[in-house]
Coordinates of C-alpha atoms in Angstrom, one line a residue:
L1 CA -34.1 -36.5 22.5
E2 CA -32.7 -34.8 19.4
D3 CA -35.4 -32.2 19.5
Y4 CA -34.7 -31.5 23.2
L5 CA -31.0 -31.1 22.6
E6 CA -31.8 -28.8 19.6
T7 CA -33.7 -26.5 21.9
K8 CA -30.7 -26.2 24.2
R9 CA -28.4 -25.5 21.2
V10 CA -30.7 -22.8 19.9
A11 CA -30.6 -21.2 23.3
F12 CA -26.8 -21.3 23.5
P13 CA -25.3 -21.8 20.1
R14 CA -21.9 -22.8 21.4
F15 CA -23.5 -26.1 22.3
Y16 CA -23.4 -26.9 18.6
F17 CA -19.6 -27.5 19.1
L18 CA -20.4 -30.4 21.5
S19 CA -21.4 -34.0 20.6
N20 CA -24.7 -35.3 21.9
D21 CA -22.9 -37.3 24.6
D22 CA -21.0 -34.2 25.8
L23 CA -24.1 -32.1 26.0
L24 CA -26.0 -34.8 27.8
D25 CA -23.1 -35.0 30.3
I26 CA -23.6 -31.3 31.1
L27 CA -27.4 -31.4 31.2
S28 CA -27.5 -34.4 33.4
Q29 CA -25.5 -32.6 36.1
I30 CA -27.4 -29.3 36.0
K31 CA -26.9 -28.9 39.8
N32 CA -23.1 -29.2 39.4
P33 CA -21.8 -26.1 37.5
R34 CA -18.3 -27.6 37.5
A35 CA -19.6 -30.3 35.1
V36 CA -19.0 -27.9 32.3
Q37 CA -15.3 -27.6 32.9
P38 CA -14.1 -30.6 30.8
H39 CA -16.1 -29.2 27.8
L40 CA -15.2 -25.5 28.0
L41 CA -12.3 -25.6 25.4
K42 CA -14.7 -27.1 22.9
M43 CA -17.1 -24.1 23.3
F44 CA -14.7 -21.2 23.9
D45 CA -11.5 -20.4 22.1
N46 CA -9.3 -20.6 25.2
I47 CA -11.3 -20.9 28.4
K48 CA -10.3 -24.0 30.2
K49 CA -11.4 -23.4 33.7
L50 CA -13.9 -21.3 35.6
E51 CA -12.9 -19.9 39.0
F52 CA -15.8 -19.9 41.5
G53 CA -16.3 -17.6 44.5
E54 CA -16.6 -18.8 48.1
N55 CA -20.4 -19.4 47.6
N56 CA -19.6 -21.9 44.7
V57 CA -22.2 -20.0 42.6
D58 CA -20.5 -16.8 41.4
V59 CA -18.0 -17.3 38.6
I60 CA -15.3 -14.7 39.4
A61 CA -12.7 -15.4 36.8
I62 CA -11.9 -17.4 33.6
E63 CA -8.6 -19.2 33.1
S64 CA -6.8 -20.1 29.9
A65 CA -5.1 -23.4 29.0
E66 CA -1.8 -21.7 29.8
G67 CA -2.9 -20.7 33.3
E68 CA -3.6 -17.0 32.8
S69 CA -6.5 -15.8 34.9
I70 CA -8.8 -13.0 33.9
P71 CA -11.1 -11.5 36.6
L72 CA -14.7 -10.9 35.4
A73 CA -16.1 -7.4 35.5
K74 CA -19.4 -9.0 36.7
Y75 CA -20.1 -12.4 38.2
P76 CA -22.6 -14.7 36.5
K77 CA -24.5 -17.0 38.8
A78 CA -23.8 -20.6 37.9
R79 CA -27.2 -22.0 38.8
G80 CA -30.5 -22.9 37.0
E81 CA -30.5 -23.8 33.3
V82 CA -27.0 -24.2 32.2
E83 CA -27.6 -22.6 28.8
K84 CA -28.8 -19.4 30.4
W85 CA -25.9 -18.9 32.8
L86 CA -23.4 -19.8 30.1
S87 CA -24.9 -17.1 27.9
V88 CA -24.4 -14.6 30.7
L89 CA -20.8 -15.8 31.1
E90 CA -20.3 -15.2 27.4
Q91 CA -21.6 -11.6 27.8
Y92 CA -19.5 -10.9 30.9
M93 CA -16.4 -12.3 29.1
V94 CA -16.9 -9.7 26.3
L95 CA -17.6 -6.9 28.9
S96 CA -14.5 -7.8 30.9
L97 CA -12.2 -7.8 27.9
R98 CA -13.7 -4.6 26.6
R99 CA -13.0 -2.8 29.9
L100 CA -9.6 -4.3 30.2
A101 CA -8.8 -3.2 26.7
K102 CA -9.8 0.4 27.6
T103 CA -7.5 0.2 30.7
A104 CA -4.6 -1.0 28.6
V105 CA -5.0 1.7 26.0
M106 CA -5.2 4.5 28.6
D107 CA -2.2 3.0 30.5
Y108 CA 0.1 2.7 27.4
E109 CA 1.3 6.2 27.1
G110 CA 2.1 6.7 30.7
K111 CA 4.6 3.8 31.0
K112 CA 7.7 2.5 29.2
R113 CA 6.5 -0.2 26.8
T114 CA 8.9 -2.8 28.3
D115 CA 7.1 -2.3 31.7
W116 CA 3.6 -1.9 30.3
I117 CA 3.5 -5.3 28.6
F118 CA 3.7 -7.2 31.9
D119 CA 0.8 -5.2 33.5
H120 CA -2.0 -6.4 31.3
P121 CA -3.5 -9.7 29.9
C122 CA -1.5 -11.2 27.0
Q123 CA -4.3 -10.9 24.5
L124 CA -4.7 -7.2 25.1
V125 CA -1.0 -6.5 25.1
L126 CA -0.8 -7.8 21.6
T127 CA -4.0 -6.0 20.5
V128 CA -3.2 -2.6 22.0
S129 CA 0.4 -2.8 20.7
Q130 CA -1.1 -3.1 17.2
I131 CA -3.4 -0.1 18.0
Y132 CA -0.4 2.1 18.8
W133 CA 1.7 0.8 15.9
C134 CA -1.1 1.7 13.5
R135 CA -1.5 5.1 15.2
E136 CA 2.2 5.8 15.0
V137 CA 2.5 4.8 11.4
A138 CA -0.5 6.9 10.4
A139 CA 1.0 9.9 12.3
S140 CA 4.4 9.4 10.5
L141 CA 2.7 9.4 7.1
A142 CA 0.6 12.4 8.0
S143 CA 3.7 14.5 8.9
E144 CA 4.8 17.3 6.6
D145 CA 7.2 14.9 4.7
G146 CA 5.4 11.6 5.0
A147 CA 8.1 9.5 3.3
Q148 CA 10.8 10.9 5.7
G149 CA 8.5 10.5 8.6
L150 CA 8.0 6.8 7.8
R151 CA 11.8 6.3 7.4
D152 CA 12.2 7.9 10.9
Y153 CA 9.6 5.6 12.3
Q154 CA 11.3 2.6 10.6
Q155 CA 14.3 3.2 12.9
E156 CA 11.9 3.3 15.9
C157 CA 10.6 -0.1 15.0
Y158 CA 14.1 -1.5 15.0
R159 CA 14.8 0.0 18.4
N160 CA 11.5 -1.4 19.8
L161 CA 12.5 -4.9 18.6
G162 CA 15.9 -4.5 20.3
D163 CA 14.2 -3.6 23.5
L164 CA 12.0 -6.7 23.4
A165 CA 15.0 -8.9 22.5
D166 CA 16.8 -7.6 25.6
L167 CA 13.8 -8.7 27.8
T168 CA 14.3 -12.3 26.7
A169 CA 17.3 -12.5 29.0
R170 CA 15.2 -11.7 32.0
K171 CA 13.8 -14.4 34.4
L172 CA 10.2 -14.7 33.1
N173 CA 7.4 -17.1 33.9
K174 CA 5.9 -19.3 31.3
I175 CA 3.0 -17.0 30.4
E176 CA 5.3 -13.9 30.2
R177 CA 7.8 -15.7 28.0
R178 CA 5.1 -17.0 25.6
M179 CA 3.6 -13.5 25.4
L180 CA 6.9 -11.9 24.7
G181 CA 7.7 -14.4 22.0
T182 CA 4.4 -13.7 20.3
L183 CA 4.9 -10.0 20.6
I184 CA 8.3 -10.2 19.0
T185 CA 6.9 -12.1 16.1
T186 CA 4.1 -9.5 15.7
D187 CA 6.6 -6.7 15.9
V188 CA 8.9 -8.3 13.3
H189 CA 5.9 -8.5 10.9
S190 CA 5.0 -4.9 11.6
R191 CA 8.6 -3.8 11.0
D192 CA 8.6 -5.8 7.7
L193 CA 5.5 -3.9 6.6
V194 CA 7.2 -0.6 7.4
D195 CA 10.2 -1.7 5.4
Q196 CA 8.0 -2.6 2.5
M197 CA 6.2 0.8 2.6
V198 CA 9.5 2.6 2.7
D199 CA 10.7 0.6 -0.3
E200 CA 7.4 1.5 -2.1
N201 CA 7.8 5.1 -1.2
V202 CA 4.4 5.4 0.6
S203 CA 4.2 9.0 1.7
G204 CA 0.6 9.6 2.9
P205 CA -2.0 7.9 5.2
T206 CA -4.6 7.7 2.4
Q207 CA -2.3 5.9 -0.1
F208 CA -3.1 2.3 -1.0
G209 CA 0.2 1.0 0.4
W210 CA -1.1 1.9 3.9
Q211 CA -4.9 1.5 3.4
K212 CA -4.5 -2.1 2.2
Q213 CA -3.1 -3.1 5.6
L214 CA -5.3 -4.6 8.2
R215 CA -5.3 -1.8 10.8
T216 CA -6.3 -2.1 14.4
E217 CA -7.7 1.1 15.9
W218 CA -9.2 2.4 19.0
E219 CA -12.5 4.4 18.6
V220 CA -12.6 6.7 21.6
N221 CA -16.3 7.3 21.5
G222 CA -17.3 3.8 20.3
G223 CA -19.0 1.0 22.2
P224 CA -21.0 1.0 25.4
E225 CA -18.0 1.4 27.6
G226 CA -16.7 4.6 25.9
G227 CA -14.1 3.0 23.7
E228 CA -14.0 0.2 21.1
V229 CA -11.4 -1.9 19.3
V230 CA -12.1 -1.9 15.5
L231 CA -10.3 -3.2 12.5
R232 CA -10.1 -1.5 9.1
Q233 CA -8.8 -2.5 5.7
N234 CA -9.4 -0.3 2.7
N235 CA -13.2 0.5 2.9
S236 CA -13.9 -2.5 5.2
Y237 CA -14.8 -2.1 8.8
F238 CA -14.9 -4.9 11.4
G239 CA -15.7 -4.9 15.1
Y240 CA -13.4 -6.7 17.5
G241 CA -15.1 -9.8 19.0
Y242 CA -13.5 -9.8 22.5
E243 CA -13.3 -13.6 22.5
Y244 CA -10.8 -14.6 25.2
Q245 CA -7.8 -16.2 23.5
G246 CA -5.4 -16.5 26.5
A247 CA -1.7 -16.4 25.9

């Protein structure tokens, strides 16, 4: 039995997060794809539920523990060996978030930020906000007088925080309020970093005071979908995993 379960775990490594009893519970109900539902949060960061199409085979969306639903770009067929269709689900999760990230990036400059944040999944609002914060800081430092450019952008950071604070008075649903609270926390941290760089008189994009920061960037020509989220810090380079994290 242990050898049999090991073959399943090798085929779909997220099964290593499950106990033998949990894995057997799934495998014993191979004809019932909904049998995986109670175990999803043990295998994925924040997928609690799968939404099925009318044929009860196509998985059309993933849902977080907070109730946010993300439509999938392609629909995996929940039939056959469970480790195979879960592997396809994992691939389509990554594909869907990559495409939604590209949409959020392209949409950012055409809207007011206070409107834009309610038009995209929470995870991508936070990620793309960081992309544009990094882009704007770098542009400020690359201006003719980098130190003054950063001081000017410092005031912009304070204005952006004030705009977000005003939104808290709106009538928001649970997911929107949670996202807004997290975004404000992130923006406060970003503002503090700008304050620190101003105090340290950082005046150029290649200086250590900026290069040491963990920077989220959008590579226009990266990835299979014509754009990729990447993270940089000094000489280090990391790809974004597109693991769904919900709200």
